[in-house]
Coordinates of C-alpha atoms in Angstrom, one line a residue:
X110 CA 18.2 50.7 4.7
X111 CA 16.6 46.8 5.2
X112 CA 16.8 45.2 8.4
X113 CA 19.4 43.0 7.4
X114 CA 21.9 46.0 6.9
X115 CA 20.7 46.2 10.8
X116 CA 21.7 43.0 11.5
X117 CA 24.8 43.5 10.0
X118 CA 25.8 46.9 12.4
X119 CA 24.7 44.9 15.4
X120 CA 27.1 41.9 14.9
X121 CA 29.5 44.1 13.9
X122 CA 29.4 46.9 16.3
X123 CA 26.5 47.8 18.1
X124 CA 27.3 44.0 20.1
X125 CA 31.2 45.5 20.6
X126 CA 29.1 49.0 21.2
X127 CA 27.1 47.6 24.2
X128 CA 30.6 45.2 25.9
X129 CA 32.4 48.5 25.8
X130 CA 29.3 51.0 27.6
X131 CA 28.7 48.5 30.0
X132 CA 33.4 48.1 30.8
X133 CA 33.5 52.0 31.1
X134 CA 30.9 52.0 33.8
X135 CA 33.0 49.5 35.1
X136 CA 35.7 51.5 35.3
X137 CA 38.0 49.5 32.8
X138 CA 40.6 51.9 30.5
X139 CA 40.3 50.9 27.2
X140 CA 36.1 50.8 27.5
X141 CA 36.4 54.2 28.7
X142 CA 38.8 55.8 26.2
X143 CA 36.9 54.2 23.1
X144 CA 33.8 55.3 24.7
X145 CA 33.2 59.1 25.9
X146 CA 33.2 62.2 24.8
X147 CA 36.6 62.7 27.4
X148 CA 38.5 59.9 25.6
X149 CA 38.2 61.6 22.5
X150 CA 38.8 64.5 24.0
X151 CA 42.1 63.9 24.9
X152 CA 42.7 60.3 24.3
X153 CA 46.2 61.0 26.9
X154 CA 44.9 60.0 30.3
X155 CA 43.1 57.1 29.5
X156 CA 46.1 55.2 27.2
X157 CA 48.3 55.9 30.8
X158 CA 45.8 54.1 32.5
X159 CA 46.0 51.2 30.3
X160 CA 50.3 51.3 30.3
X161 CA 49.8 51.3 34.3
X162 CA 47.7 47.8 33.9
X163 CA 51.0 46.4 32.7
X164 CA 52.6 46.2 29.3
X165 CA 49.7 44.2 28.3
X166 CA 46.3 43.8 29.8
X167 CA 43.2 41.7 28.6
X168 CA 39.9 44.4 28.6
X169 CA 36.7 43.6 26.8
X170 CA 37.0 43.5 22.8
X171 CA 41.1 41.3 23.4
X172 CA 44.3 42.1 24.4
X173 CA 45.9 45.7 25.1
X174 CA 48.8 47.2 25.5
X175 CA 50.5 50.9 24.9
X176 CA 53.9 49.3 25.1
X177 CA 56.2 50.6 22.5
X178 CA 58.2 47.6 22.1
X179 CA 55.3 45.1 22.2
X180 CA 53.5 47.6 19.8
X181 CA 56.5 47.2 17.6
X182 CA 57.3 43.6 17.6
X183 CA 53.5 42.1 17.1
X184 CA 53.5 44.6 13.8
X185 CA 56.1 43.3 12.0
X186 CA 55.2 39.3 14.1
X187 CA 54.1 36.7 10.7
X188 CA 52.1 34.8 13.7
X189 CA 49.7 38.2 13.2
X190 CA 47.5 39.0 10.9
X191 CA 45.3 42.4 10.0
X192 CA 42.0 42.7 12.0
X193 CA 38.7 44.1 10.6
X194 CA 35.7 44.1 12.6
X195 CA 34.8 41.0 10.2
X196 CA 37.6 39.2 12.5
X197 CA 35.3 38.5 15.8
X198 CA 34.9 34.6 15.7
X199 CA 31.0 34.7 15.1
X200 CA 29.0 32.0 14.5
X201 CA 28.2 30.7 10.6
X202 CA 24.6 31.8 11.2
X203 CA 25.7 35.2 11.5
X204 CA 29.2 35.4 9.4
X205 CA 25.9 34.1 6.8
X206 CA 23.5 37.0 7.6
X207 CA 26.3 39.5 7.1
X208 CA 27.3 37.8 4.3
X209 CA 23.4 39.4 3.2
X210 CA 24.3 42.6 3.5
X211 CA 27.5 43.6 1.7
X212 CA 29.3 46.8 1.1
X213 CA 30.7 47.5 -1.2
X214 CA 34.3 47.7 -1.9
X215 CA 35.6 50.1 0.7
X216 CA 39.4 50.5 2.8
X217 CA 38.0 48.6 6.0
X218 CA 37.6 45.2 4.3
X219 CA 39.3 43.1 2.3
X220 CA 39.9 43.6 -1.0
X221 CA 41.5 46.5 0.4
X222 CA 44.9 45.7 1.2
X223 CA 44.7 47.2 4.3
X224 CA 43.0 44.0 5.5
X225 CA 45.0 41.6 3.5
X226 CA 48.0 39.2 4.1
X227 CA 50.4 37.9 2.5
X228 CA 50.9 36.4 -0.4
X229 CA 47.7 38.7 -1.5
X230 CA 48.7 41.8 0.8
X231 CA 52.4 41.8 -1.2
X232 CA 50.4 41.6 -4.6
X233 CA 48.2 44.3 -4.0
X234 CA 51.0 46.6 -2.5
X235 CA 52.9 46.6 -5.3
X236 CA 50.8 46.8 -8.1
X237 CA 50.6 50.4 -6.7
X238 CA 54.0 51.0 -4.3
X239 CA 55.6 52.4 -7.9
X240 CA 53.3 55.3 -7.2
X241 CA 55.0 55.9 -3.8
X242 CA 58.8 56.1 -4.5
X243 CA 60.7 59.2 -3.5
X244 CA 61.4 59.6 -7.0
X245 CA 57.4 60.1 -7.3
X246 CA 57.3 61.4 -4.3
X247 CA 59.6 64.0 -5.3
X248 CA 58.0 65.3 -8.4
X249 CA 55.1 65.7 -6.6
X250 CA 56.6 68.0 -4.7
X251 CA 56.1 70.8 -7.4
X252 CA 52.2 70.3 -7.4
X253 CA 52.2 70.0 -3.6
X254 CA 54.0 73.9 -3.0
X255 CA 52.0 75.6 -6.1
X256 CA 48.5 74.2 -4.1
X257 CA 49.7 75.3 -1.3
X258 CA 50.3 78.9 -2.8
X259 CA 46.7 78.5 -4.6
X260 CA 44.8 77.8 -0.7
X261 CA 46.8 80.7 1.1
X262 CA 45.9 83.1 -1.3
X263 CA 42.6 82.2 -2.2
X264 CA 41.9 82.3 2.7
X265 CA 39.4 85.0 3.4
X266 CA 41.0 88.7 3.2
X267 CA 39.2 89.6 6.6
X268 CA 41.0 87.7 8.7
X269 CA 39.2 85.1 9.8
X270 CA 38.8 81.5 8.3
X271 CA 38.0 77.8 9.4
X272 CA 41.6 75.4 8.6
X273 CA 40.5 72.4 8.3
X274 CA 38.0 72.8 6.0
X275 CA 40.0 76.0 4.1
X276 CA 43.6 74.9 4.2
X277 CA 44.1 71.3 6.0
X278 CA 41.4 69.7 4.1
X279 CA 42.4 71.3 1.0
X280 CA 46.1 70.3 0.3
X281 CA 46.0 67.0 0.4
X282 CA 42.7 66.2 -1.3
X283 CA 44.0 68.4 -4.1
X284 CA 47.2 66.0 -4.5
X285 CA 45.5 62.8 -4.2
X286 CA 42.0 63.5 -6.0
X287 CA 44.6 64.2 -8.7
X288 CA 47.2 61.7 -8.6
X289 CA 44.2 59.2 -8.8
X290 CA 42.8 61.6 -12.1
X291 CA 39.4 62.6 -10.4
X292 CA 38.1 66.5 -11.5
X293 CA 39.0 69.1 -9.3
X294 CA 34.9 69.3 -9.2
X295 CA 34.5 66.4 -8.0
X296 CA 36.9 66.7 -4.7
X297 CA 33.7 68.2 -1.8
X298 CA 31.9 65.1 -2.5
X299 CA 34.4 63.2 -1.8
X300 CA 36.2 65.2 1.5
X301 CA 32.3 64.3 1.9
X302 CA 32.0 60.9 1.4
X303 CA 35.4 60.7 3.4
X304 CA 34.0 61.9 6.4
X305 CA 30.8 59.8 6.1
X306 CA 33.1 56.7 6.0
X307 CA 36.0 57.5 8.4
X308 CA 34.2 55.8 11.8
X309 CA 34.0 52.6 10.0
X310 CA 37.5 52.8 11.3
X311 CA 36.1 52.7 15.5
X312 CA 34.7 49.9 17.1
X313 CA 30.9 49.9 18.6
X314 CA 30.4 53.1 16.3
X315 CA 26.4 54.0 16.1
X316 CA 23.9 52.6 13.9
X317 CA 23.0 55.9 12.6
X318 CA 27.2 56.7 11.8
X319 CA 27.3 53.0 10.3
X320 CA 24.4 53.2 8.2
X321 CA 25.6 57.0 7.0
X322 CA 28.6 55.6 6.2
X323 CA 27.7 52.5 4.5
X324 CA 25.0 54.6 2.2
X325 CA 27.8 57.1 1.0
X326 CA 30.5 53.7 0.4
X327 CA 27.3 53.1 -1.7
X328 CA 27.2 56.5 -3.8
X329 CA 31.3 56.4 -3.8
X330 CA 31.0 52.9 -5.6
X331 CA 28.7 54.1 -8.3
X332 CA 31.1 56.8 -8.8
X333 CA 34.0 54.6 -9.5
X334 CA 32.4 51.9 -11.8
X335 CA 31.8 55.4 -13.7
X336 CA 35.5 56.5 -13.7
X337 CA 37.0 53.5 -14.5
X338 CA 34.6 52.6 -17.3
X339 CA 35.6 56.3 -18.2
X340 CA 39.4 55.8 -18.3
X341 CA 39.4 52.5 -19.9
X342 CA 37.9 54.7 -23.0
X343 CA 40.7 57.1 -22.1
X344 CA 43.0 56.4 -19.8
X345 CA 45.4 59.5 -18.1
X346 CA 49.0 59.2 -16.5
X347 CA 47.5 59.0 -13.4
X348 CA 47.9 56.0 -10.8
X349 CA 44.3 54.9 -11.1
X350 CA 44.7 55.3 -15.7
X351 CA 47.8 52.6 -14.7
X352 CA 46.2 50.2 -12.7
X353 CA 43.1 50.1 -14.8
X354 CA 45.4 49.2 -18.6
X355 CA 48.0 47.3 -16.5
X356 CA 44.6 44.7 -16.3
X357 CA 46.3 43.0 -12.8
X358 CA 43.6 43.5 -10.0
X359 CA 40.0 42.9 -11.2
X360 CA 37.0 46.2 -10.5
X361 CA 36.3 45.3 -7.1
X362 CA 40.4 45.6 -5.9
X363 CA 40.7 48.6 -8.0
X364 CA 37.0 50.6 -6.2
X365 CA 38.8 48.7 -3.1
X366 CA 42.9 51.1 -4.1
X367 CA 41.2 53.8 -5.5
X368 CA 39.5 55.0 -2.5
X369 CA 41.4 53.2 0.6
X370 CA 44.4 55.5 -1.1
X371 CA 41.6 57.9 -1.2
X372 CA 41.0 57.8 2.3
X373 CA 44.4 57.2 3.5
X374 CA 46.2 59.6 1.2
X375 CA 43.9 62.0 3.0
X376 CA 43.1 61.9 6.7
X377 CA 46.2 61.3 7.8
X378 CA 47.5 64.5 6.2
X379 CA 44.5 66.3 7.6
X380 CA 44.9 65.6 11.1
X381 CA 48.6 66.0 10.9
X382 CA 48.9 69.2 9.7
X383 CA 45.6 70.5 12.1
X384 CA 47.4 68.8 14.9
X385 CA 50.5 70.3 14.1
X386 CA 48.7 73.5 13.6
X387 CA 47.2 73.6 17.4
X388 CA 50.9 72.0 19.0
X389 CA 52.9 74.8 18.0
X390 CA 50.2 77.8 18.1
X391 CA 50.6 75.6 22.1
X392 CA 54.1 76.2 21.9
X393 CA 55.3 79.9 21.3
X394 CA 58.6 79.8 21.8
X395 CA 59.6 76.5 19.7
X396 CA 57.9 77.7 16.7
X397 CA 59.8 81.4 17.1
X398 CA 63.0 78.4 16.7
X399 CA 61.3 77.1 13.6
X400 CA 61.1 80.9 11.9
X401 CA 65.0 81.2 12.8
X402 CA 66.3 78.1 12.1
X403 CA 63.5 76.3 9.2
X404 CA 65.6 73.4 8.3
X405 CA 63.9 71.9 11.5
X406 CA 60.7 72.1 10.1
X407 CA 61.1 68.0 9.3
X408 CA 61.9 67.7 12.6
X409 CA 59.0 69.7 14.3
X410 CA 56.5 67.4 11.5
X411 CA 58.5 64.0 13.0
X412 CA 57.5 65.1 17.0
X413 CA 53.5 66.0 15.9
X414 CA 53.6 62.6 14.5
X415 CA 54.8 60.9 17.5
X416 CA 53.1 63.3 20.2
X417 CA 49.9 64.1 18.8
X418 CA 48.8 61.0 16.4
X419 CA 46.9 61.1 14.0
X420 CA 46.5 58.4 13.5
X421 CA 45.5 56.4 17.0
X422 CA 45.1 52.3 17.2
X423 CA 45.5 49.8 14.5
X424 CA 44.8 45.9 15.8
X425 CA 46.0 42.2 14.7
X426 CA 44.5 38.4 14.9
X427 CA 47.0 35.9 16.4
X428 CA 46.7 33.6 13.1
X429 CA 47.9 30.3 16.0
X430 CA 48.4 29.6 19.4
X431 CA 51.0 32.0 20.5
X432 CA 52.2 33.6 22.9
X433 CA 53.7 37.2 24.1
X434 CA 55.2 38.7 26.7
X435 CA 53.7 36.1 29.1
X436 CA 51.2 35.9 27.9
X437 CA 49.1 32.6 26.0
X438 CA 47.2 34.1 22.7
X439 CA 44.8 31.0 21.2
X440 CA 44.3 31.4 17.7
X441 CA 41.8 34.3 17.4
X442 CA 42.7 36.7 19.7
X443 CA 42.6 40.5 18.9
X444 CA 45.5 42.2 20.3
X445 CA 44.8 46.2 19.9
X446 CA 47.6 48.4 19.6
X447 CA 48.0 51.6 21.4
X448 CA 50.0 53.4 18.6
X449 CA 49.7 57.2 20.5
X450 CA 51.1 55.2 23.7
X451 CA 53.9 53.5 22.3
X452 CA 54.8 57.5 20.4
X453 CA 54.7 58.0 24.6
X454 CA 56.6 55.1 25.8
X455 CA 58.7 56.9 28.7
X456 CA 61.3 53.8 28.1
X457 CA 61.3 54.2 24.5
X458 CA 61.2 58.5 24.5
X459 CA 62.6 60.7 27.6
X460 CA 60.1 62.7 28.5
X461 CA 57.6 61.8 26.4
X462 CA 54.8 64.4 27.5
X463 CA 56.9 67.0 26.3
X464 CA 56.6 68.8 22.8
X465 CA 60.6 69.0 21.5
X466 CA 60.7 69.3 17.8
X467 CA 64.8 68.7 17.9
X468 CA 64.3 65.8 19.7
X469 CA 66.3 63.5 18.3
X470 CA 64.2 60.1 17.7
X471 CA 61.4 61.5 17.5
X472 CA 60.7 59.4 13.7
X473 CA 61.2 56.3 15.5
X474 CA 57.3 57.2 16.3
X475 CA 55.3 54.0 14.9
X476 CA 51.6 56.4 13.6
X477 CA 52.7 55.3 10.0
X478 CA 52.6 52.0 11.3
X479 CA 55.6 49.1 10.9
X480 CA 56.7 46.4 9.5
X481 CA 54.5 45.6 5.7
X482 CA 52.1 47.5 7.0
X483 CA 54.0 50.1 7.1
X484 CA 52.2 53.5 5.4
X485 CA 52.7 53.6 1.6
X486 CA 51.9 56.9 1.3
X487 CA 54.3 57.7 4.8
X488 CA 57.0 60.0 2.7
X489 CA 53.6 62.2 1.3
X490 CA 52.1 63.5 4.3
X491 CA 55.4 63.9 5.3
X492 CA 56.2 66.1 2.2
X493 CA 52.8 67.9 2.0
X494 CA 52.8 68.7 5.8
X495 CA 55.9 70.6 6.0
X496 CA 55.1 72.4 2.9
X497 CA 52.0 73.2 4.6
X498 CA 53.0 74.5 7.9
X499 CA 55.6 76.5 6.9
X500 CA 53.7 78.1 3.9
X501 CA 51.1 78.9 6.2
X502 CA 53.1 80.2 8.8
X503 CA 55.7 82.1 6.8
X504 CA 52.0 83.9 5.1
X505 CA 50.6 84.3 8.3
X506 CA 53.4 84.5 11.4
X507 CA 50.5 85.8 14.0
X508 CA 48.5 83.2 13.2
X509 CA 46.3 82.3 16.3
X510 CA 42.9 80.5 17.2
X511 CA 39.8 82.2 17.6
X512 CA 37.8 79.3 19.2
X513 CA 38.7 76.0 21.1
X514 CA 39.4 73.7 17.7
X515 CA 36.9 71.2 17.7
X516 CA 37.7 67.6 18.0
X517 CA 36.4 64.8 15.4
X518 CA 34.3 62.1 17.7
X519 CA 36.7 59.1 16.6
X520 CA 38.9 57.1 18.2
X521 CA 41.4 56.1 15.3
X522 CA 41.6 59.5 13.5
X523 CA 42.6 62.2 15.9
X524 CA 41.8 64.8 14.4
X525 CA 40.0 67.9 14.6
X526 CA 36.9 69.0 12.3
X527 CA 37.0 72.9 13.0
X528 CA 39.1 75.4 14.0
X529 CA 38.0 79.2 13.5
X530 CA 41.7 80.8 13.5
X531 CA 42.8 84.7 13.2
X532 CA 44.8 85.4 10.4
X533 CA 46.3 88.3 11.0
X534 CA 49.1 90.3 9.3
X535 CA 49.3 88.2 5.7
X536 CA 53.4 88.2 4.7
X537 CA 54.2 89.2 0.9
X538 CA 55.2 85.5 -0.1
X539 CA 55.2 82.0 0.8
X540 CA 59.4 81.6 1.5

């Protein structure tokens, strides 16, 4: 890539990367959470160190909190807006240098609705919300069930598999690809692009990771140009065809929306399924109860979402001078919200470090955010995970880990890259 892209990385990611490393050596818990391998493997000890600093404390990037009440309040407060890497207050010359190295439409920059505040966010979200109504999700149930059966039948007969590559990653990509009108043969390519681009949700990523992500997005951009042109000529019954036909979004908005739905529709669910497998295998008494009381599966998935959140953090930026919990913030101040920390706040959840599928208020977690940016596909992710996990353990009741699963080396998206398992006895039917 040209030198101007390396300069953009340095301004957006390189400078925070160096600041985080310096502060990690000084013992700052947020910097250690983001910048250490130990923090990526097991973030919760560092999150508790953040909590020990108080309800909100000033870190190397901005303010940080693991407090449930504060996090929920900020997510719902119109004095705060969404924050991306280009939200830092930079000199005008730095902004010009960033603009000189543009990236194609993607999930982490406007016009992605993830990075928009009202009224633009309202317009973009309204354009796709019909695809995620309870009725629309209900219509997808049969397809989720059939895809799950197909994948379980296709698992190797020798009894060993990588559960991420062969199952957890395949369920959500099949559904969201169909919803967007992508052909089946394109799924492996989108998995590759999504895996490459996911580090962009983190802060302080390396030049190599940023370059690979940018190159992948450029390749995806070309694919989406061709796909949208094809849908204009031959529209289908998918979401993207409807958006193209409606004509309410321009091409950049269409591509940003498509890439966001693809990424969000995949990343949360693959991590949710993988994390669910590990937690249930680590708590066999609770898995045994699910076999006896399958009506508890929805509650179990909520507890996985709370206990080992597949999306660990988000951030907001103050849109005006304001005060939160006695802390005065100037316009432009950044607040990092540890969703995973909020989900384990002892003031909200009794014995928060205990995994309990019968927890009465598990659904109060903040994994899907709150307020106007609540995850549009939350109901779909829940439905996919409930059916995938229940069907997996019904079909393979003796499932066990063959090796220690490998964590993804990401801060925001919390899940596994590999999960070698022994499938054990294959039951004859999926309940």
